[in-house]
Amino acid sequence: MSNHHQAPAIGLGIDAGGTQTRWALAQADGTLLAEGIVPGLSALQMGSSDGRQAVRATFEELARQVLACARPQRVRAGLTGFGGDGEQLQSWLAELLGVAPGAIVLCNDIEIAYRASFAPGEGYLVYAGTGSIGAFIDTHGEFHRAGGRGVVLDDGGGGFWIAREALRHIWRNEDECPGRWESSPMAHAVFDHVGGSDWAYSRQFIYGQERGEIGKLALAVAASAEQDPAASAILADAGRELARLAHALIARFGPRPVALAGRAAELHPSIAATMRATLPPGVALTQTTTRAHHAAARLAARDGAAQ
């Protein structure tokens, strides 16, 4: 008698951000089977036909990579910009992966990241990627936020914010004293990244690129921090901005441990150090590199095993 129906449940976790989309396959016991990267995407792209085509193309590539390794039974996907309307996304993933739409759970990418660090009610997550947000999931499973309003409005301390602060600093200096950039290591690094020192390059970069691409300019700022006090000051300010998000949650829900996550938080040690120095005494801060797509894959596999 065959027992193939007892094959371990395989879960697919997807963490879709502005810069890249990461996926992982895991078993219910936590074993990771495979992982990979496809281009970034945002649920906000579903608002335009070009955006929908781009999302669909990214999903097709993701499904190709995943199915080359294994066929998942269940899927947990966290998407940046996700506000609850996921029917189209769900049906595309179901069709491309050959799973039932009901086996796919979609949520905001931050909910996935929170569960990678804490059980509900346990602590606060401050996440700094392209944007920034503070998150708390209470013991009833309700999601509470601080910040995360998007890069046009705020998202202080995220990669886009760091990039914008650097460009603003450089161009204000140019207003006052044209050519001053030549003595600034940060300006050299930034202009190398955007393609040149002429305003046309900066303008094209900041107004013509996707926000995730702009966020990558933060790497150039971090790389010049040891040589340039202006870059160092921007990174310290980023740490203070991220501490503000934790402060807001602590004021609302009481003291709990804080986890700092996201690639922008890892740009330079001074970001976490300044954040730590700005938090109330006695509040524990840990910087986590737990990958959200791993956590999502394990959650999905456990969903499948519990069936």
CSV table of C-alpha atoms in Angstrom, one decimal:
chain,number,residue,atom,x,y,z
A,1,MET,CA,0.0,0.0,0.0
A,2,SER,CA,1.5,3.4,-1.0
A,3,ASN,CA,1.8,6.1,1.6
A,4,HIS,CA,2.7,8.9,-0.8
A,5,HIS,CA,-0.1,11.0,0.6
A,6,GLN,CA,2.0,11.4,3.7
A,7,ALA,CA,4.7,13.3,1.9
A,8,PRO,CA,5.7,16.3,4.1
A,9,ALA,CA,3.7,19.5,3.3
A,10,ILE,CA,5.8,22.0,1.5
A,11,GLY,CA,5.1,25.7,2.0
A,12,LEU,CA,6.1,28.6,-0.3
A,13,GLY,CA,6.9,31.9,1.3
A,14,ILE,CA,7.0,35.1,-0.7
A,15,ASP,CA,8.3,38.5,0.5
A,16,ALA,CA,7.7,41.1,-2.2
A,17,GLY,CA,9.4,44.5,-1.7
A,18,GLY,CA,10.2,47.5,-3.7
A,19,THR,CA,13.7,46.4,-4.6
A,20,GLN,CA,13.4,42.7,-4.9
A,21,THR,CA,11.0,39.8,-4.3
A,22,ARG,CA,12.4,36.9,-2.3
A,23,TRP,CA,10.9,33.4,-2.2
A,24,ALA,CA,11.6,30.2,-0.2
A,25,LEU,CA,10.3,26.7,0.1
A,26,ALA,CA,10.2,25.0,3.4
A,27,GLN,CA,8.8,21.9,5.2
A,28,ALA,CA,6.7,22.0,8.4
A,29,ASP,CA,9.7,21.0,10.5
A,30,GLY,CA,11.4,24.2,9.4
A,31,THR,CA,13.8,22.7,6.9
A,32,LEU,CA,14.5,25.1,4.0
A,33,LEU,CA,14.4,23.4,0.6
A,34,ALA,CA,15.2,26.2,-1.8
A,35,GLU,CA,15.1,30.0,-2.2
A,36,GLY,CA,15.5,32.6,-4.9
A,37,ILE,CA,15.1,36.2,-6.0
A,38,VAL,CA,13.0,37.8,-8.7
A,39,PRO,CA,12.4,41.5,-9.4
A,40,GLY,CA,10.6,43.7,-6.9
A,41,LEU,CA,6.9,44.4,-7.1
A,42,SER,CA,4.3,46.3,-5.2
A,43,ALA,CA,0.5,45.7,-4.8
A,44,LEU,CA,0.1,49.4,-5.8
A,45,GLN,CA,1.2,48.4,-9.3
A,46,MET,CA,-2.2,46.7,-9.8
A,47,GLY,CA,-3.7,50.2,-10.3
A,48,SER,CA,-2.3,50.5,-13.9
A,49,SER,CA,-2.3,48.1,-16.8
A,50,ASP,CA,1.5,48.4,-17.2
A,51,GLY,CA,1.9,47.7,-13.5
A,52,ARG,CA,-0.4,44.6,-13.8
A,53,GLN,CA,1.7,43.3,-16.7
A,54,ALA,CA,4.9,43.8,-14.7
A,55,VAL,CA,3.5,42.0,-11.6
A,56,ARG,CA,2.2,39.1,-13.8
A,57,ALA,CA,5.6,38.8,-15.5
A,58,THR,CA,7.4,38.7,-12.1
A,59,PHE,CA,4.9,36.0,-10.8
A,60,GLU,CA,5.5,33.9,-14.0
A,61,GLU,CA,9.3,34.0,-13.4
A,62,LEU,CA,8.8,33.2,-9.7
A,63,ALA,CA,6.6,30.2,-10.5
A,64,ARG,CA,9.2,28.9,-13.0
A,65,GLN,CA,11.9,29.0,-10.4
A,66,VAL,CA,9.7,27.5,-7.7
A,67,LEU,CA,8.3,24.6,-9.7
A,68,ALA,CA,11.8,23.7,-10.9
A,69,CYS,CA,12.4,22.8,-7.2
A,70,ALA,CA,9.1,21.5,-5.9
A,71,ARG,CA,5.3,22.0,-6.0
A,72,PRO,CA,4.1,23.8,-2.8
A,73,GLN,CA,0.8,22.9,-1.1
A,74,ARG,CA,0.3,26.2,0.5
A,75,VAL,CA,1.5,29.8,0.0
A,76,ARG,CA,2.1,32.8,2.3
A,77,ALA,CA,2.8,36.0,0.5
A,78,GLY,CA,3.6,39.4,2.0
A,79,LEU,CA,3.5,42.2,-0.5
A,80,THR,CA,4.5,45.8,0.0
A,81,GLY,CA,1.6,48.2,-0.6
A,82,PHE,CA,-1.0,45.4,0.0
A,83,GLY,CA,-4.3,46.8,1.4
A,84,GLY,CA,-6.5,43.7,1.4
A,85,ASP,CA,-7.7,43.5,-2.2
A,86,GLY,CA,-5.8,40.4,-3.5
A,87,GLU,CA,-8.3,38.5,-5.6
A,88,GLN,CA,-6.4,39.0,-8.9
A,89,LEU,CA,-3.0,38.3,-7.3
A,90,GLN,CA,-4.4,35.2,-5.6
A,91,SER,CA,-5.8,33.8,-8.8
A,92,TRP,CA,-2.6,34.4,-10.8
A,93,LEU,CA,-0.5,32.7,-8.2
A,94,ALA,CA,-3.0,29.8,-8.0
A,95,GLU,CA,-3.0,29.4,-11.8
A,96,LEU,CA,0.8,29.6,-12.2
A,97,LEU,CA,1.7,27.3,-9.2
A,98,GLY,CA,-1.2,24.9,-9.7
A,99,VAL,CA,-2.6,25.3,-6.2
A,100,ALA,CA,-6.1,26.1,-4.9
A,101,PRO,CA,-6.7,29.9,-4.5
A,102,GLY,CA,-7.9,29.1,-0.9
A,103,ALA,CA,-4.4,27.7,-0.1
A,104,ILE,CA,-2.9,31.1,-0.7
A,105,VAL,CA,-2.7,33.7,2.1
A,106,LEU,CA,-1.8,37.2,1.2
A,107,CYS,CA,-1.0,40.0,3.6
A,108,ASN,CA,1.2,43.1,3.9
A,109,ASP,CA,4.9,42.4,3.8
A,110,ILE,CA,5.3,43.9,7.3
A,111,GLU,CA,3.0,41.3,8.8
A,112,ILE,CA,5.3,38.6,7.5
A,113,ALA,CA,8.4,40.4,8.8
A,114,TYR,CA,6.8,40.8,12.2
A,115,ARG,CA,6.1,37.1,12.5
A,116,ALA,CA,9.7,36.4,11.6
A,117,SER,CA,10.7,38.2,14.9
A,118,PHE,CA,7.8,37.9,17.3
A,119,ALA,CA,4.7,36.0,18.3
A,120,PRO,CA,1.6,38.3,18.4
A,121,GLY,CA,1.8,40.6,21.5
A,122,GLU,CA,5.4,40.0,22.1
A,123,GLY,CA,7.3,43.0,20.8
A,124,TYR,CA,7.5,45.8,18.3
A,125,LEU,CA,9.1,45.6,14.8
A,126,VAL,CA,10.7,48.6,13.2
A,127,TYR,CA,11.4,47.8,9.6
A,128,ALA,CA,13.6,49.9,7.3
A,129,GLY,CA,13.7,48.9,3.7
A,130,THR,CA,13.0,51.3,0.8
A,131,GLY,CA,10.5,52.9,3.2
A,132,SER,CA,10.0,52.5,7.0
A,133,ILE,CA,7.3,51.4,9.4
A,134,GLY,CA,6.8,50.4,13.0
A,135,ALA,CA,4.5,47.4,13.6
A,136,PHE,CA,2.7,45.7,16.5
A,137,ILE,CA,0.5,42.6,16.1
A,138,ASP,CA,-1.5,42.3,19.4
A,139,THR,CA,-2.6,39.1,21.0
A,140,HIS,CA,-5.9,39.3,19.1
A,141,GLY,CA,-4.0,39.3,15.9
A,142,GLU,CA,-4.8,42.9,15.1
A,143,PHE,CA,-2.2,44.9,13.3
A,144,HIS,CA,-1.2,48.4,14.6
A,145,ARG,CA,1.2,50.7,12.7
A,146,ALA,CA,3.3,53.7,13.2
A,147,GLY,CA,4.5,55.4,10.0
A,148,GLY,CA,4.7,53.5,6.8
A,149,ARG,CA,2.8,56.3,5.0
A,150,GLY,CA,4.9,56.0,1.9
A,151,VAL,CA,8.0,57.8,0.7
A,152,VAL,CA,6.4,60.9,-0.7
A,153,LEU,CA,4.9,61.7,2.7
A,154,ASP,CA,7.5,60.4,5.2
A,155,ASP,CA,9.0,56.9,5.8
A,156,GLY,CA,11.9,58.6,7.7
A,157,GLY,CA,15.0,56.5,8.1
A,158,GLY,CA,14.3,54.2,5.1
A,159,GLY,CA,16.5,53.9,2.0
A,160,PHE,CA,14.5,56.4,-0.1
A,161,TRP,CA,14.6,58.9,2.7
A,162,ILE,CA,18.4,58.5,3.1
A,163,ALA,CA,18.8,59.0,-0.7
A,164,ARG,CA,16.6,62.1,-0.7
A,165,GLU,CA,18.3,63.7,2.3
A,166,ALA,CA,21.7,63.2,0.6
A,167,LEU,CA,20.6,64.7,-2.7
A,168,ARG,CA,18.8,67.6,-0.9
A,169,HIS,CA,22.0,68.4,1.1
A,170,ILE,CA,24.2,68.3,-2.0
A,171,TRP,CA,21.9,70.5,-4.1
A,172,ARG,CA,21.3,73.1,-1.3
A,173,ASN,CA,25.1,73.4,-1.1
A,174,GLU,CA,25.3,73.8,-4.9
A,175,ASP,CA,22.7,76.7,-4.6
A,176,GLU,CA,24.9,78.5,-2.2
A,177,CYS,CA,28.3,77.7,-3.6
A,178,PRO,CA,28.3,76.0,-7.1
A,179,GLY,CA,31.1,73.4,-7.4
A,180,ARG,CA,31.2,72.7,-3.6
A,181,TRP,CA,30.3,69.1,-4.4
A,182,GLU,CA,33.9,68.5,-5.6
A,183,SER,CA,35.2,68.6,-2.0
A,184,SER,CA,32.4,66.2,-0.7
A,185,PRO,CA,33.1,62.4,-0.7
A,186,MET,CA,29.3,61.8,-0.3
A,187,ALA,CA,28.6,64.0,-3.4
A,188,HIS,CA,31.2,62.1,-5.4
A,189,ALA,CA,29.7,58.7,-4.4
A,190,VAL,CA,26.1,60.0,-5.1
A,191,PHE,CA,27.0,61.5,-8.5
A,192,ASP,CA,28.8,58.3,-9.5
A,193,HIS,CA,25.6,56.4,-8.7
A,194,VAL,CA,23.3,58.7,-10.6
A,195,GLY,CA,25.5,59.1,-13.7
A,196,GLY,CA,27.0,62.6,-13.4
A,197,SER,CA,27.3,65.9,-11.5
A,198,ASP,CA,24.9,67.8,-13.8
A,199,TRP,CA,21.5,68.6,-12.3
A,200,ALA,CA,19.9,66.7,-15.2
A,201,TYR,CA,21.3,63.4,-13.9
A,202,SER,CA,19.9,63.9,-10.4
A,203,ARG,CA,16.6,65.1,-11.7
A,204,GLN,CA,16.2,62.1,-14.0
A,205,PHE,CA,17.2,59.8,-11.2
A,206,ILE,CA,14.9,61.1,-8.5
A,207,TYR,CA,11.8,61.7,-10.7
A,208,GLY,CA,12.3,59.0,-13.3
A,209,GLN,CA,13.1,55.9,-11.3
A,210,GLU,CA,11.0,53.4,-9.3
A,211,ARG,CA,11.2,54.1,-5.5
A,212,GLY,CA,13.2,50.9,-4.9
A,213,GLU,CA,15.9,52.0,-7.4
A,214,ILE,CA,16.1,55.4,-5.7
A,215,GLY,CA,16.5,53.6,-2.3
A,216,LYS,CA,19.6,51.9,-3.6
A,217,LEU,CA,21.4,55.3,-3.6
A,218,ALA,CA,21.5,54.9,0.2
A,219,LEU,CA,24.4,52.4,-0.4
A,220,ALA,CA,26.5,55.3,-1.7
A,221,VAL,CA,25.7,57.5,1.2
A,222,ALA,CA,26.6,54.7,3.7
A,223,ALA,CA,29.9,54.0,1.8
A,224,SER,CA,31.0,57.6,2.3
A,225,ALA,CA,30.1,57.9,6.0
A,226,GLU,CA,33.6,57.4,7.3
A,227,GLN,CA,35.0,60.2,5.0
A,228,ASP,CA,32.1,62.7,5.0
A,229,PRO,CA,30.5,64.2,8.1
A,230,ALA,CA,27.3,65.0,6.1
A,231,ALA,CA,26.8,61.4,5.2
A,232,SER,CA,27.5,60.3,8.8
A,233,ALA,CA,24.9,62.9,10.1
A,234,ILE,CA,22.2,61.6,7.7
A,235,LEU,CA,22.7,58.0,8.9
A,236,ALA,CA,22.5,59.1,12.5
A,237,ASP,CA,19.3,61.0,11.7
A,238,ALA,CA,18.0,57.8,10.1
A,239,GLY,CA,18.5,56.0,13.4
A,240,ARG,CA,16.6,58.8,15.2
A,241,GLU,CA,13.8,58.6,12.7
A,242,LEU,CA,13.5,54.8,13.3
A,243,ALA,CA,13.6,55.3,17.0
A,244,ARG,CA,10.6,57.6,16.7
A,245,LEU,CA,8.5,54.8,15.3
A,246,ALA,CA,9.3,52.6,18.3
A,247,HIS,CA,8.6,55.5,20.7
A,248,ALA,CA,5.2,55.9,19.2
A,249,LEU,CA,4.3,52.3,19.7
A,250,ILE,CA,5.7,52.2,23.3
A,251,ALA,CA,3.7,55.3,24.2
A,252,ARG,CA,0.5,53.6,22.9
A,253,PHE,CA,0.9,50.0,24.1
A,254,GLY,CA,3.6,50.0,26.8
A,255,PRO,CA,7.2,48.9,26.9
A,256,ARG,CA,8.1,45.8,25.0
A,257,PRO,CA,11.3,44.6,23.2
A,258,VAL,CA,12.0,46.2,19.8
A,259,ALA,CA,13.4,44.4,16.8
A,260,LEU,CA,15.0,46.3,14.0
A,261,ALA,CA,14.9,44.7,10.6
A,262,GLY,CA,15.3,45.5,6.9
A,263,ARG,CA,18.1,46.1,4.5
A,264,ALA,CA,18.3,49.9,5.1
A,265,ALA,CA,18.9,49.2,8.8
A,266,GLU,CA,21.9,47.1,7.8
A,267,LEU,CA,23.6,49.8,5.7
A,268,HIS,CA,25.8,51.1,8.5
A,269,PRO,CA,26.3,50.3,12.2
A,270,SER,CA,25.6,53.9,13.2
A,271,ILE,CA,21.9,53.6,12.3
A,272,ALA,CA,21.2,50.9,14.9
A,273,ALA,CA,23.6,52.5,17.4
A,274,THR,CA,21.9,55.9,17.2
A,275,MET,CA,18.5,54.2,17.4
A,276,ARG,CA,19.5,52.3,20.5
A,277,ALA,CA,20.8,55.5,22.1
A,278,THR,CA,17.5,57.3,21.4
A,279,LEU,CA,15.2,54.6,22.8
A,280,PRO,CA,14.0,54.8,26.4
A,281,PRO,CA,16.4,53.1,28.9
A,282,GLY,CA,15.5,49.5,29.6
A,283,VAL,CA,13.9,48.9,26.2
A,284,ALA,CA,15.8,46.0,24.6
A,285,LEU,CA,16.7,46.5,20.9
A,286,THR,CA,17.9,43.6,18.8
A,287,GLN,CA,18.8,43.9,15.2
A,288,THR,CA,17.5,40.9,13.3
A,289,THR,CA,18.5,39.5,9.9
A,290,THR,CA,15.8,36.9,10.0
A,291,ARG,CA,14.6,36.7,6.5
A,292,ALA,CA,10.8,37.2,6.1
A,293,HIS,CA,10.5,34.8,3.1
A,294,HIS,CA,11.9,32.0,5.3
A,295,ALA,CA,9.4,32.7,8.1
A,296,ALA,CA,6.6,32.9,5.5
A,297,ALA,CA,7.6,29.5,4.0
A,298,ARG,CA,7.6,27.9,7.4
A,299,LEU,CA,4.2,29.4,8.3
A,300,ALA,CA,2.8,28.1,4.9
A,301,ALA,CA,4.2,24.6,5.5
A,302,ARG,CA,2.7,24.5,9.0
A,303,ASP,CA,-0.7,25.6,7.6
A,304,GLY,CA,-0.4,22.7,5.2
A,305,ALA,CA,0.6,20.2,7.9
A,306,ALA,CA,-2.3,21.3,10.1
A,307,GLN,CA,-4.7,20.4,7.3
